[in-house]
Amino acid sequence: MMHFKALILLSFALFSASTFASEETYQFETDAQSALFFELTKELRCPMCQNQNIADSDAMIAADLRRKVYQLVNEGQSREEIIDYMKQRYGDFVYYQPPVNATTIWLWLLPLIFVFIGIVLVIRSRQQKPVTQDNAKLEAADKLLEEDK
């Protein structure tokens, strides 16, 4: 029983050590650099994961991107320079805010076009159509009623 408790204690110690070993720590000279790093890692998308930023992703490429962002921040590059670097290297996909250009303009316009078409269809369906009376059918119905009397 004593060996079993010692084994459990040893396993907890090993697992907790491996948890601390995988944690990344970054040291910055200023608080502004630290804030820029955390802001950028939340705005840059992991190229491997679905809808996960590089701050939250555990993928190896996300760790590489975090290290690159850390390096660029420490070199004193601005936010826009770092984002441009990442876009050049990994494409527009890596940034959560896609640019408006000839390729992506439809992403912005199609929802507006669909809403406009929907509004037009609703307005047209609500317009009352004039009721037309067929006088020949009315006279025939009147004759039938007269005959039944």
C-alpha atoms as an extended CHARMM CRD file, in Angstrom:
* protein
*
       149  EXT
         1         1  MET       CA              0.0000000000        0.0000000000        0.0000000000  PROA      1               0.0000000000
         2         2  MET       CA              2.8620000000        2.3370000000        0.8000000000  PROA      2               0.0000000000
         3         3  HSD       CA              4.4100000000        1.6630000000       -2.6110000000  PROA      3               0.0000000000
         4         4  PHE       CA              1.1030000000        2.4300000000       -4.3060000000  PROA      4               0.0000000000
         5         5  LYS       CA              0.8730000000        5.8540000000       -2.5850000000  PROA      5               0.0000000000
         6         6  ALA       CA              4.4620000000        6.6040000000       -3.4790000000  PROA      6               0.0000000000
         7         7  LEU       CA              3.7740000000        5.6700000000       -7.1000000000  PROA      7               0.0000000000
         8         8  ILE       CA              0.7370000000        7.9640000000       -7.2400000000  PROA      8               0.0000000000
         9         9  LEU       CA              2.7350000000       10.8110000000       -5.6900000000  PROA      9               0.0000000000
        10        10  LEU       CA              5.5490000000       10.2800000000       -8.1600000000  PROA      10              0.0000000000
        11        11  SER       CA              3.1460000000       10.2730000000      -11.1140000000  PROA      11              0.0000000000
        12        12  PHE       CA              1.5820000000       13.5750000000       -9.9560000000  PROA      12              0.0000000000
        13        13  ALA       CA              5.0430000000       15.0960000000       -9.6760000000  PROA      13              0.0000000000
        14        14  LEU       CA              5.9980000000       13.9380000000      -13.1760000000  PROA      14              0.0000000000
        15        15  PHE       CA              2.7730000000       15.1540000000      -14.7900000000  PROA      15              0.0000000000
        16        16  SER       CA              2.9690000000       18.5430000000      -13.1190000000  PROA      16              0.0000000000
        17        17  ALA       CA              6.6030000000       18.9110000000      -14.2040000000  PROA      17              0.0000000000
        18        18  SER       CA              5.6980000000       18.1250000000      -17.8220000000  PROA      18              0.0000000000
        19        19  THR       CA              2.9180000000       20.7210000000      -17.6640000000  PROA      19              0.0000000000
        20        20  PHE       CA              5.3310000000       23.4090000000      -16.5740000000  PROA      20              0.0000000000
        21        21  ALA       CA              7.8810000000       22.2970000000      -19.1460000000  PROA      21              0.0000000000
        22        22  SER       CA              5.4950000000       22.8890000000      -22.0740000000  PROA      22              0.0000000000
        23        23  GLU       CA              4.5470000000       26.3930000000      -20.9300000000  PROA      23              0.0000000000
        24        24  GLU       CA              6.1420000000       29.1950000000      -22.9240000000  PROA      24              0.0000000000
        25        25  THR       CA              7.3920000000       32.2640000000      -21.1600000000  PROA      25              0.0000000000
        26        26  TYR       CA              8.3680000000       35.4410000000      -22.9110000000  PROA      26              0.0000000000
        27        27  GLN       CA             10.2730000000       38.2900000000      -21.3150000000  PROA      27              0.0000000000
        28        28  PHE       CA              9.8580000000       41.8100000000      -22.6460000000  PROA      28              0.0000000000
        29        29  GLU       CA             11.7310000000       45.0170000000      -21.9110000000  PROA      29              0.0000000000
        30        30  THR       CA              8.5860000000       47.1400000000      -21.6920000000  PROA      30              0.0000000000
        31        31  ASP       CA              4.9190000000       46.6370000000      -20.9080000000  PROA      31              0.0000000000
        32        32  ALA       CA              4.0220000000       48.0540000000      -24.3270000000  PROA      32              0.0000000000
        33        33  GLN       CA              5.9560000000       45.2670000000      -26.0310000000  PROA      33              0.0000000000
        34        34  SER       CA              4.2160000000       42.6970000000      -23.8710000000  PROA      34              0.0000000000
        35        35  ALA       CA              0.7970000000       44.1840000000      -24.6680000000  PROA      35              0.0000000000
        36        36  LEU       CA              1.6350000000       44.2630000000      -28.3970000000  PROA      36              0.0000000000
        37        37  PHE       CA              2.7180000000       40.6240000000      -28.2950000000  PROA      37              0.0000000000
        38        38  PHE       CA             -0.4900000000       39.4600000000      -26.6020000000  PROA      38              0.0000000000
        39        39  GLU       CA             -2.6190000000       41.6080000000      -28.9210000000  PROA      39              0.0000000000
        40        40  LEU       CA             -0.9390000000       40.2030000000      -32.0220000000  PROA      40              0.0000000000
        41        41  THR       CA             -1.0950000000       36.5870000000      -30.8930000000  PROA      41              0.0000000000
        42        42  LYS       CA             -4.8530000000       36.9880000000      -30.4310000000  PROA      42              0.0000000000
        43        43  GLU       CA             -5.3240000000       38.6140000000      -33.8510000000  PROA      43              0.0000000000
        44        44  LEU       CA             -3.2450000000       36.1540000000      -35.8460000000  PROA      44              0.0000000000
        45        45  ARG       CA             -4.8910000000       32.9010000000      -36.8770000000  PROA      45              0.0000000000
        46        46  CYS       CA             -3.2270000000       29.5260000000      -36.6080000000  PROA      46              0.0000000000
        47        47  PRO       CA             -2.7050000000       28.2530000000      -40.1770000000  PROA      47              0.0000000000
        48        48  MET       CA             -3.2660000000       24.6710000000      -39.0580000000  PROA      48              0.0000000000
        49        49  CYS       CA             -6.2120000000       24.9280000000      -36.6540000000  PROA      49              0.0000000000
        50        50  GLN       CA             -9.8090000000       25.8430000000      -37.4160000000  PROA      50              0.0000000000
        51        51  ASN       CA            -10.7150000000       29.2670000000      -36.0170000000  PROA      51              0.0000000000
        52        52  GLN       CA             -8.0730000000       29.3340000000      -33.3360000000  PROA      52              0.0000000000
        53        53  ASN       CA             -5.6260000000       32.1280000000      -32.8230000000  PROA      53              0.0000000000
        54        54  ILE       CA             -1.9660000000       31.4470000000      -32.2460000000  PROA      54              0.0000000000
        55        55  ALA       CA             -2.2800000000       32.3850000000      -28.5820000000  PROA      55              0.0000000000
        56        56  ASP       CA             -4.7300000000       29.5350000000      -27.9070000000  PROA      56              0.0000000000
        57        57  SER       CA             -3.4440000000       26.9400000000      -30.3510000000  PROA      57              0.0000000000
        58        58  ASP       CA             -1.2080000000       24.0770000000      -29.2680000000  PROA      58              0.0000000000
        59        59  ALA       CA             -0.0260000000       23.3080000000      -32.8100000000  PROA      59              0.0000000000
        60        60  MET       CA              3.6850000000       23.4100000000      -33.5210000000  PROA      60              0.0000000000
        61        61  ILE       CA              3.2560000000       26.0350000000      -36.2300000000  PROA      61              0.0000000000
        62        62  ALA       CA              1.3910000000       28.2660000000      -33.7500000000  PROA      62              0.0000000000
        63        63  ALA       CA              4.3250000000       27.9650000000      -31.3560000000  PROA      63              0.0000000000
        64        64  ASP       CA              6.6540000000       28.9190000000      -34.2200000000  PROA      64              0.0000000000
        65        65  LEU       CA              4.4830000000       31.9180000000      -35.0620000000  PROA      65              0.0000000000
        66        66  ARG       CA              4.4510000000       33.0270000000      -31.4100000000  PROA      66              0.0000000000
        67        67  ARG       CA              8.2500000000       32.8240000000      -31.3300000000  PROA      67              0.0000000000
        68        68  LYS       CA              8.4630000000       34.8370000000      -34.5510000000  PROA      68              0.0000000000
        69        69  VAL       CA              6.0750000000       37.4720000000      -33.1990000000  PROA      69              0.0000000000
        70        70  TYR       CA              8.1510000000       37.6020000000      -30.0280000000  PROA      70              0.0000000000
        71        71  GLN       CA             11.3240000000       38.0670000000      -32.0810000000  PROA      71              0.0000000000
        72        72  LEU       CA              9.7900000000       40.8040000000      -34.2440000000  PROA      72              0.0000000000
        73        73  VAL       CA              8.3800000000       42.6360000000      -31.2190000000  PROA      73              0.0000000000
        74        74  ASN       CA             11.7790000000       42.5380000000      -29.5220000000  PROA      74              0.0000000000
        75        75  GLU       CA             13.3880000000       43.8840000000      -32.7070000000  PROA      75              0.0000000000
        76        76  GLY       CA             11.1470000000       46.9190000000      -32.3220000000  PROA      76              0.0000000000
        77        77  GLN       CA              8.9270000000       46.3840000000      -35.3450000000  PROA      77              0.0000000000
        78        78  SER       CA              5.5180000000       48.0130000000      -35.3210000000  PROA      78              0.0000000000
        79        79  ARG       CA              2.1760000000       46.2220000000      -35.2410000000  PROA      79              0.0000000000
        80        80  GLU       CA              1.5570000000       46.8510000000      -38.9530000000  PROA      80              0.0000000000
        81        81  GLU       CA              5.0460000000       45.6540000000      -39.9200000000  PROA      81              0.0000000000
        82        82  ILE       CA              4.5600000000       42.4050000000      -38.0180000000  PROA      82              0.0000000000
        83        83  ILE       CA              1.1160000000       41.8200000000      -39.5340000000  PROA      83              0.0000000000
        84        84  ASP       CA              2.4810000000       42.5720000000      -43.0240000000  PROA      84              0.0000000000
        85        85  TYR       CA              5.3330000000       40.1330000000      -42.4330000000  PROA      85              0.0000000000
        86        86  MET       CA              2.9250000000       37.3950000000      -41.3770000000  PROA      86              0.0000000000
        87        87  LYS       CA              0.6140000000       38.0810000000      -44.3370000000  PROA      87              0.0000000000
        88        88  GLN       CA              3.5090000000       37.9250000000      -46.7840000000  PROA      88              0.0000000000
        89        89  ARG       CA              4.6990000000       34.6510000000      -45.3390000000  PROA      89              0.0000000000
        90        90  TYR       CA              1.3650000000       32.8720000000      -44.6470000000  PROA      90              0.0000000000
        91        91  GLY       CA             -1.1530000000       34.7920000000      -46.7730000000  PROA      91              0.0000000000
        92        92  ASP       CA             -4.1910000000       36.8460000000      -45.8000000000  PROA      92              0.0000000000
        93        93  PHE       CA             -5.6590000000       33.8040000000      -44.0310000000  PROA      93              0.0000000000
        94        94  VAL       CA             -3.3500000000       34.3040000000      -41.0650000000  PROA      94              0.0000000000
        95        95  TYR       CA             -5.0120000000       37.6170000000      -40.1590000000  PROA      95              0.0000000000
        96        96  TYR       CA             -8.5650000000       37.6050000000      -38.7760000000  PROA      96              0.0000000000
        97        97  GLN       CA             -9.4870000000       40.8500000000      -40.5410000000  PROA      97              0.0000000000
        98        98  PRO       CA             -9.2980000000       40.1350000000      -44.2730000000  PROA      98              0.0000000000
        99        99  PRO       CA             -8.5030000000       43.1040000000      -46.4980000000  PROA      99              0.0000000000
       100       100  VAL       CA            -11.0840000000       44.4870000000      -48.8960000000  PROA      100             0.0000000000
       101       101  ASN       CA             -9.8180000000       43.8220000000      -52.4130000000  PROA      101             0.0000000000
       102       102  ALA       CA            -11.1380000000       42.4280000000      -55.6980000000  PROA      102             0.0000000000
       103       103  THR       CA            -11.0800000000       38.8730000000      -54.3470000000  PROA      103             0.0000000000
       104       104  THR       CA            -12.7160000000       39.5070000000      -50.9770000000  PROA      104             0.0000000000
       105       105  ILE       CA            -15.1810000000       42.2530000000      -51.9350000000  PROA      105             0.0000000000
       106       106  TRP       CA            -17.8810000000       39.5970000000      -52.4570000000  PROA      106             0.0000000000
       107       107  LEU       CA            -17.5540000000       38.5260000000      -48.8330000000  PROA      107             0.0000000000
       108       108  TRP       CA            -18.6520000000       42.0110000000      -47.8540000000  PROA      108             0.0000000000
       109       109  LEU       CA            -21.2100000000       42.6510000000      -50.6150000000  PROA      109             0.0000000000
       110       110  LEU       CA            -23.0870000000       39.3360000000      -50.8800000000  PROA      110             0.0000000000
       111       111  PRO       CA            -24.7640000000       39.5560000000      -47.4430000000  PROA      111             0.0000000000
       112       112  LEU       CA            -25.9360000000       43.0870000000      -48.2570000000  PROA      112             0.0000000000
       113       113  ILE       CA            -27.2190000000       41.9680000000      -51.6650000000  PROA      113             0.0000000000
       114       114  PHE       CA            -29.1140000000       39.0330000000      -50.0940000000  PROA      114             0.0000000000
       115       115  VAL       CA            -30.6840000000       41.3140000000      -47.4810000000  PROA      115             0.0000000000
       116       116  PHE       CA            -31.7160000000       43.8010000000      -50.1980000000  PROA      116             0.0000000000
       117       117  ILE       CA            -33.2380000000       41.0200000000      -52.3350000000  PROA      117             0.0000000000
       118       118  GLY       CA            -35.0960000000       39.6820000000      -49.2740000000  PROA      118             0.0000000000
       119       119  ILE       CA            -36.5330000000       43.1060000000      -48.4780000000  PROA      119             0.0000000000
       120       120  VAL       CA            -37.6740000000       43.5750000000      -52.0900000000  PROA      120             0.0000000000
       121       121  LEU       CA            -39.3360000000       40.1300000000      -52.0920000000  PROA      121             0.0000000000
       122       122  VAL       CA            -41.1370000000       40.7980000000      -48.8000000000  PROA      122             0.0000000000
       123       123  ILE       CA            -42.3910000000       44.1950000000      -50.0210000000  PROA      123             0.0000000000
       124       124  ARG       CA            -43.5980000000       42.7270000000      -53.3280000000  PROA      124             0.0000000000
       125       125  SER       CA            -45.3790000000       39.8300000000      -51.6190000000  PROA      125             0.0000000000
       126       126  ARG       CA            -47.1910000000       42.1970000000      -49.2270000000  PROA      126             0.0000000000
       127       127  GLN       CA            -48.5330000000       44.4290000000      -51.9660000000  PROA      127             0.0000000000
       128       128  GLN       CA            -52.2420000000       43.6850000000      -52.4440000000  PROA      128             0.0000000000
       129       129  LYS       CA            -53.2330000000       42.4260000000      -55.8040000000  PROA      129             0.0000000000
       130       130  PRO       CA            -56.4860000000       43.8980000000      -57.1650000000  PROA      130             0.0000000000
       131       131  VAL       CA            -59.3460000000       41.4400000000      -57.1180000000  PROA      131             0.0000000000
       132       132  THR       CA            -60.8040000000       40.9720000000      -60.5560000000  PROA      132             0.0000000000
       133       133  GLN       CA            -64.3550000000       39.8610000000      -60.8990000000  PROA      133             0.0000000000
       134       134  ASP       CA            -65.3710000000       37.6190000000      -63.6920000000  PROA      134             0.0000000000
       135       135  ASN       CA            -68.8080000000       38.9300000000      -64.6530000000  PROA      135             0.0000000000
       136       136  ALA       CA            -69.6380000000       35.9020000000      -66.7840000000  PROA      136             0.0000000000
       137       137  LYS       CA            -69.0890000000       33.5320000000      -63.8650000000  PROA      137             0.0000000000
       138       138  LEU       CA            -71.1400000000       35.7800000000      -61.5610000000  PROA      138             0.0000000000
       139       139  GLU       CA            -74.0520000000       35.7970000000      -63.9870000000  PROA      139             0.0000000000
       140       140  ALA       CA            -73.8510000000       32.0140000000      -64.3020000000  PROA      140             0.0000000000
       141       141  ALA       CA            -73.8710000000       31.6580000000      -60.5020000000  PROA      141             0.0000000000
       142       142  ASP       CA            -76.8700000000       34.0050000000      -60.2570000000  PROA      142             0.0000000000
       143       143  LYS       CA            -78.7500000000       31.9270000000      -62.8370000000  PROA      143             0.0000000000
       144       144  LEU       CA            -78.0790000000       28.7550000000      -60.8710000000  PROA      144             0.0000000000
       145       145  LEU       CA            -79.3620000000       30.4010000000      -57.7050000000  PROA      145             0.0000000000
       146       146  GLU       CA            -82.4950000000       31.5770000000      -59.4950000000  PROA      146             0.0000000000
       147       147  GLU       CA            -83.1290000000       28.1010000000      -60.8580000000  PROA      147             0.0000000000
       148       148  ASP       CA            -82.8310000000       26.5350000000      -57.3960000000  PROA      148             0.0000000000
       149       149  LYS       CA            -85.5550000000       28.7610000000      -55.9520000000  PROA      149             0.0000000000
